Amino acid sequence: MAFKRLLLGFLGLPLRVKLILSFLGVILFGGLVSLFFGTRLEHKTIFSLAQAKVKHDLASAWTVYNERLNDIRDIVLLNASRDAVLAAIETGDRDALLRTLGRVRKDFNLDILTITDASGKVVLRTSRPEIYGDDQSGDVLVRRALSRGVATGTELIPRPELIKEGEAYADRSYLRFIPTPKAAPRPEDHEENGMMLKGAAPVVDESGRILGVLYGGILLNQNYDIVDRVKDIVFKGETYKDKEIGTVTIFQNDLRISTNVTDERGQRAIGTRVSQEVNDAVLMQGASWVGRAFVVSHWYITAYEPIRNTDGKIIGMLYVGMLERPYIDLRNSVMLTFAAMSALCVVLLVGILFFIASRITDPLRRMVAAANQIAQGDLNQHVQLAGGDEIGQLAQSFNQMTERLKAANENLIQWGTTLERRVEERTRELRETQGFLVQSEKLASLGKMAAGVAHEINNPLTSILLNTHLMLEKLDKRHDFFENLSLIADETSRCTEIVKGLLEFARQNPPQKVSTDVNELIERTAQLLDNQASFQSIRIVRDIDPSLPPVKLDRNKIQQVFWNLILNAFEAMPKGGQLTVSGRLSPDKKYVQIQFIDSGVGIAKENINKLFDPFFTTKNSGTGLGLAVTYGIIEQHDGKIEVKSEIGQGTVFTLSFPVGEHIGVP
Ligand SMILES: Nc1ncnc2c1ncn2[C@@H]1O[C@H](COP(=O)(O)OP(=O)(O)OP(=O)(O)O)[C@@H](O)[C@H]1O
Ligand SMILES: [Mg+2]
């Protein structure tokens, strides 16, 4: 469960962290494994080197040890054959012997130098002349010298024998055990015997007769000649942190009797004993022992070998040891260097990793950011990436995708606006058509009624007018009723005008369309009104495209339309002004468009929609039928009439007549 949660947590991390962590894991694992095996290998190498050295040192120690034995052998051998010695023993002259051999003992630093007769009885002890006559034939070396010639060896010397040679030797050999950790338990608490390097040679006369044995020896207990000599030769007195690196010890059994190992107080560690482990291996089993050992108070890399007596029995050990500390420190410093270098490598690798991971993830991050922007609607995203690797390709595809998305989006927007515009257009067209229909409907029903009314009142009106005129002709102008009758005639003729207009409006007879040059028709109408224009100080400007195609029109009806529009313009400019009549093709070339642009009073907004209603007028004497009739005529021509006006600025009426293909050619 916990692992799963850890895994999920890991998977949720940002890509870069994941990459770094994964690589770091691999690096750390590799680093730790190599550190582990490296230190083990290094430890082994250093320590096996140290062990090889200590073994070699032990061999050197043995050389020194055996040299000493050989010295003794040479001394006894040489002196046993001296004439003075031969003569003295033959004559039994002990004084002469003491003189000769006493000097030898001193000169060669021997502890004992003793001569026996052929039966092994002591003739003279140079170390203690007063004790003699005892039998030494039991001594293994004496026995060997008597039977086989010169012999050397290390021997244990019991205390009584030591006393015979000198009390001092017994004292030197007497050692109380100093309690030593790890030592094997022993029932005794002291040692009283001594251990001696001994050599014995037969004293032989010229005839080859054995006259006796000369034996000499060095007591090893508390004699530091050998151990210090080995130390000087092998270790050359080197120290490490004020401590001797090399130590040499001679053991009597497991007891240190000669050593340069020191205790806490810096004293030679005489009386201490070897560890149980070494005891078992070397003293019990007779093996040599190489390895770490705790010696008195420090760890040493040590080598022990058994010392055997002449009979081959193990009686002690020779030991050489090197302080372990320098090796440990060396190993530690190598390890530390190794670890520091590994750590440095890891730091370096992490740096490189960070760089690589960033190189990999940065473009992705940028793409993610760009994708987010796109998701929020900003399509102007472009990821700039160099390199043709997979990420580069991804970025390229991403950019292509964005481009397409953008294009699609723009199309959509454009389509949307076009749609909107089209809808608007259609709506406007619909509205126009609707207005047009309403207007047509209005006019049609009104036309019918007007025609009926006009027809009914036309005849009575005509007869009123006729009779009124007859009465006026007969009446004197000064007659009281003359004026009244004139008024009746005027009003009645006005009524006839209205009726005429109504009939005109209602007539709706089909137009007689003929191909017409619009330009010429306008010109003709304008000419009719030119006088009136100049009278009203109005300027008529013609702005007609001469290349206008002819249009099929009912000339009379359209002339009436032009007439109505020009008159209206005149009436809108009571103080004069300008009327521009323009004619040109519509941009789509489907219509001929004629505009009447005046600089008159303009039309109020609320009136614009009522202009084409019959009887809508703002003038006192107007019928309000002009534009209504105009509208009907334009409609009959499948044309359009539009008005734009600005109060105080002027008004523009635009007529559009379709240009039929069949009539497009003059
Ligand atoms: N060019 C124009 N400038 C300003 N107002 C105009 C113009 N043309 C028409 N009008 C307005 O439209 C109304 C209707 O015009 P219409 O021609 O139908 O009737 P009328 O001119 O009033 O009367 P009639 O044509 O019988 O003399 C006018 O009374 C006027 O208010
Ligand atoms: Mg009018």
Short mmCIF file of C-alpha atoms in Angstrom, two decimals, residues 327-556:
data_model
loop_
_atom_site.label_atom_id
_atom_site.label_comp_id
_atom_site.label_asym_id
_atom_site.label_seq_id
_atom_site.Cartn_x
_atom_site.Cartn_y
_atom_site.Cartn_z
CA TYR A 327 47.00 1.33 7.83
CA ILE A 328 43.56 2.14 9.16
CA ASP A 329 44.30 5.82 8.71
CA LEU A 330 45.65 5.18 5.23
CA ARG A 331 42.56 3.15 4.40
CA ASN A 332 40.32 5.83 5.88
CA SER A 333 42.00 8.59 3.96
CA VAL A 334 41.84 6.56 0.73
CA MET A 335 38.21 5.80 1.48
CA LEU A 336 37.53 9.41 2.29
CA THR A 337 39.18 10.55 -0.93
CA PHE A 338 37.20 7.94 -2.80
CA ALA A 339 33.95 9.00 -1.14
CA ALA A 340 34.72 12.66 -1.71
CA MET A 341 35.45 11.99 -5.34
CA SER A 342 32.26 9.95 -5.64
CA ALA A 343 30.30 12.77 -4.00
CA LEU A 344 31.91 15.25 -6.37
CA CYS A 345 31.00 13.01 -9.29
CA VAL A 346 27.43 12.78 -8.02
CA VAL A 347 27.23 16.57 -7.69
CA LEU A 348 28.71 16.95 -11.16
CA LEU A 349 26.33 14.36 -12.55
CA VAL A 350 23.38 16.03 -10.86
CA GLY A 351 24.44 19.27 -12.52
CA ILE A 352 24.70 17.58 -15.90
CA LEU A 353 21.45 15.78 -15.21
CA PHE A 354 19.72 18.99 -14.33
CA PHE A 355 20.98 20.49 -17.57
CA ILE A 356 19.90 17.51 -19.66
CA ALA A 357 16.55 17.18 -17.89
CA SER A 358 15.91 20.87 -18.42
CA ARG A 359 16.87 20.54 -22.08
CA ILE A 360 14.35 17.75 -22.41
CA THR A 361 11.54 19.17 -20.31
CA ASP A 362 11.81 22.91 -21.06
CA PRO A 363 10.40 22.60 -24.59
CA LEU A 364 7.66 20.38 -23.20
CA ARG A 365 6.91 22.94 -20.50
CA ARG A 366 6.76 25.65 -23.12
CA MET A 367 4.39 23.53 -25.16
CA VAL A 368 2.21 22.91 -22.12
CA ALA A 369 2.13 26.66 -21.41
CA ALA A 370 1.26 27.33 -25.06
CA ALA A 371 -1.44 24.65 -24.95
CA ASN A 372 -2.89 26.28 -21.82
CA GLN A 373 -2.93 29.64 -23.57
CA ILE A 374 -4.68 28.04 -26.52
CA ALA A 375 -7.19 26.44 -24.18
CA GLN A 376 -7.91 29.93 -22.87
CA GLY A 377 -8.57 31.09 -26.40
CA ASP A 378 -5.26 32.70 -27.35
CA LEU A 379 -4.45 31.03 -30.65
CA ASN A 380 -1.40 33.20 -31.40
CA GLN A 381 0.96 30.61 -29.94
CA HIS A 382 4.13 29.48 -31.60
CA VAL A 383 6.71 27.26 -29.94
CA GLN A 384 10.18 28.17 -31.22
CA LEU A 385 12.34 25.06 -31.05
CA ALA A 386 15.55 24.08 -32.73
CA GLY A 387 16.61 20.48 -33.25
CA GLY A 388 15.18 17.67 -35.27
CA ASP A 389 14.65 15.20 -32.46
CA GLU A 390 11.27 13.86 -31.40
CA ILE A 391 10.56 16.91 -29.25
CA GLY A 392 11.47 19.20 -32.15
CA GLN A 393 9.09 17.23 -34.36
CA LEU A 394 6.43 17.39 -31.68
CA ALA A 395 6.85 21.17 -31.50
CA GLN A 396 6.57 21.36 -35.28
CA SER A 397 3.39 19.32 -35.29
CA PHE A 398 2.12 21.41 -32.40
CA ASN A 399 2.74 24.61 -34.35
CA GLN A 400 1.07 23.17 -37.45
CA MET A 401 -1.89 22.13 -35.36
CA THR A 402 -2.11 25.61 -33.82
CA GLU A 403 -1.94 27.22 -37.28
CA ARG A 404 -4.77 25.05 -38.56
CA LEU A 405 -6.80 25.64 -35.46
CA LYS A 406 -6.30 29.35 -35.89
CA ALA A 407 -7.30 29.25 -39.56
CA ALA A 408 -10.36 27.16 -38.76
CA ASN A 409 -11.28 29.54 -35.97
CA GLU A 410 -10.90 32.57 -38.24
CA ASN A 411 -13.05 30.90 -40.88
CA LEU A 412 -15.66 30.24 -38.27
CA ILE A 413 -15.63 33.84 -37.08
CA GLN A 414 -15.76 35.12 -40.64
CA TRP A 415 -18.57 32.78 -41.47
CA GLY A 416 -20.37 33.98 -38.36
CA THR A 417 -20.11 37.64 -39.34
CA THR A 418 -21.05 36.89 -42.94
CA LEU A 419 -24.04 35.00 -41.68
CA GLU A 420 -25.01 37.89 -39.46
CA ARG A 421 -24.65 40.32 -42.35
CA ARG A 422 -26.66 38.07 -44.63
CA VAL A 423 -29.38 37.70 -42.07
CA GLU A 424 -29.45 41.46 -41.65
CA GLU A 425 -29.59 41.93 -45.40
CA ARG A 426 -32.37 39.44 -45.80
CA THR A 427 -34.28 40.95 -42.89
CA ARG A 428 -33.99 44.38 -44.44
CA GLU A 429 -35.06 43.04 -47.81
CA LEU A 430 -37.99 41.27 -46.19
CA ARG A 431 -38.98 44.40 -44.34
CA GLU A 432 -38.76 46.42 -47.51
CA THR A 433 -40.84 43.89 -49.40
CA GLN A 434 -43.33 43.87 -46.59
CA GLY A 435 -43.54 47.68 -46.56
CA PHE A 436 -43.86 47.58 -50.31
CA LEU A 437 -46.68 45.05 -50.13
CA VAL A 438 -48.48 47.02 -47.45
CA GLN A 439 -48.13 50.15 -49.55
CA SER A 440 -49.38 48.40 -52.69
CA GLU A 441 -52.31 46.92 -50.81
CA LYS A 442 -53.18 50.32 -49.38
CA LEU A 443 -52.97 51.96 -52.75
CA ALA A 444 -54.98 49.27 -54.48
CA SER A 445 -57.95 49.44 -52.07
CA LEU A 446 -57.76 53.23 -51.91
CA GLY A 447 -57.57 53.37 -55.69
CA LYS A 448 -60.81 51.38 -56.05
CA MET A 449 -62.65 53.61 -53.65
CA ALA A 450 -61.26 56.77 -55.22
CA ALA A 451 -62.23 55.61 -58.68
CA GLY A 452 -65.81 54.95 -57.50
CA VAL A 453 -66.11 58.30 -55.70
CA ALA A 454 -64.46 60.19 -58.57
CA HIS A 455 -66.70 58.60 -61.10
CA GLU A 456 -69.82 59.43 -59.06
CA ILE A 457 -68.94 63.10 -58.40
CA ASN A 458 -67.28 63.83 -61.76
CA ASN A 459 -70.53 64.29 -63.66
CA PRO A 460 -72.29 66.48 -61.00
CA LEU A 461 -69.08 68.54 -60.70
CA THR A 462 -68.85 68.98 -64.47
CA SER A 463 -72.46 70.11 -64.64
CA ILE A 464 -71.97 72.50 -61.61
CA LEU A 465 -68.91 73.98 -63.29
CA LEU A 466 -70.64 74.24 -66.67
CA ASN A 467 -73.76 75.91 -65.19
CA THR A 468 -71.74 78.22 -62.99
CA HIS A 469 -69.75 79.37 -66.06
CA LEU A 470 -72.97 79.86 -68.03
CA MET A 471 -74.38 81.93 -65.15
CA LEU A 472 -71.21 83.99 -64.91
CA GLU A 473 -71.26 84.72 -68.65
CA LYS A 474 -74.74 86.08 -68.31
CA LEU A 475 -74.21 87.97 -65.12
CA ASP A 476 -72.91 91.51 -64.89
CA LYS A 477 -69.56 91.69 -63.18
CA ARG A 478 -70.89 94.19 -60.76
CA HIS A 479 -73.75 91.92 -59.73
CA ASP A 480 -73.76 91.00 -56.04
CA PHE A 481 -73.47 87.26 -56.78
CA PHE A 482 -70.73 87.57 -59.38
CA GLU A 483 -67.94 87.23 -56.88
CA ASN A 484 -69.68 84.34 -55.10
CA LEU A 485 -70.30 82.58 -58.37
CA SER A 486 -66.62 83.08 -59.36
CA LEU A 487 -65.56 81.52 -56.05
CA ILE A 488 -67.90 78.57 -56.70
CA ALA A 489 -66.41 78.16 -60.18
CA ASP A 490 -62.82 78.28 -58.80
CA GLU A 491 -63.49 75.81 -55.99
CA THR A 492 -65.40 73.54 -58.31
CA SER A 493 -62.55 73.50 -60.81
CA ARG A 494 -60.22 72.74 -57.89
CA CYS A 495 -62.52 69.80 -57.06
CA THR A 496 -62.34 68.65 -60.67
CA GLU A 497 -58.53 68.82 -60.39
CA ILE A 498 -58.70 66.59 -57.35
CA VAL A 499 -61.06 64.23 -59.05
CA LYS A 500 -58.75 64.22 -62.08
CA GLY A 501 -55.85 63.39 -59.82
CA LEU A 502 -57.87 60.70 -58.10
CA LEU A 503 -58.83 59.18 -61.42
CA GLU A 504 -55.21 59.37 -62.51
CA PHE A 505 -54.17 57.69 -59.30
CA ALA A 506 -56.84 55.06 -59.55
CA ARG A 507 -56.57 54.43 -63.24
CA GLN A 508 -53.72 51.95 -62.96
CA ASN A 509 -53.84 51.21 -66.64
CA PRO A 510 -50.88 49.11 -67.79
CA PRO A 511 -47.82 51.11 -68.84
CA GLN A 512 -46.90 51.32 -72.52
CA LYS A 513 -43.17 50.58 -72.23
CA VAL A 514 -40.86 51.58 -75.00
CA SER A 515 -37.08 51.68 -75.07
CA THR A 516 -36.26 55.13 -73.78
CA ASP A 517 -33.16 57.24 -73.41
CA VAL A 518 -33.53 58.36 -69.81
CA ASN A 519 -31.20 61.27 -70.40
CA GLU A 520 -33.38 62.71 -73.11
CA LEU A 521 -36.59 62.26 -71.06
CA ILE A 522 -35.08 64.07 -68.08
CA GLU A 523 -33.86 66.86 -70.32
CA ARG A 524 -37.27 67.35 -71.81
CA THR A 525 -39.01 67.54 -68.41
CA ALA A 526 -36.40 69.90 -67.03
CA GLN A 527 -36.71 72.22 -69.99
CA LEU A 528 -40.42 72.60 -69.28
CA LEU A 529 -39.58 73.75 -65.77
CA ASP A 530 -36.49 75.85 -66.55
CA ASN A 531 -38.39 79.12 -66.60
CA GLN A 532 -40.08 78.48 -63.34
CA ALA A 533 -36.72 77.50 -61.87
CA SER A 534 -34.98 80.68 -62.81
CA PHE A 535 -37.99 82.59 -61.52
CA GLN A 536 -37.59 80.83 -58.13
CA SER A 537 -33.79 81.34 -58.36
CA ILE A 538 -33.19 77.61 -58.47
CA ARG A 539 -30.28 76.11 -60.41
CA ILE A 540 -30.89 72.80 -62.11
CA VAL A 541 -27.66 70.84 -62.49
CA ARG A 542 -27.70 67.82 -64.84
CA ASP A 543 -25.20 65.15 -64.08
CA ILE A 544 -26.15 62.29 -66.36
CA ASP A 545 -23.77 59.61 -67.57
CA PRO A 546 -24.15 59.91 -71.36
CA SER A 547 -23.41 56.22 -71.85
CA LEU A 548 -26.45 55.09 -69.88
CA PRO A 549 -28.18 52.20 -71.59
CA PRO A 550 -31.78 52.76 -72.71
CA VAL A 551 -34.52 51.48 -70.41
CA LYS A 552 -37.97 50.26 -71.30
CA LEU A 553 -40.37 52.84 -69.89
CA ASP A 554 -43.85 54.33 -70.35
CA ARG A 555 -42.61 57.73 -71.40
CA ASN A 556 -45.73 59.66 -70.30
#
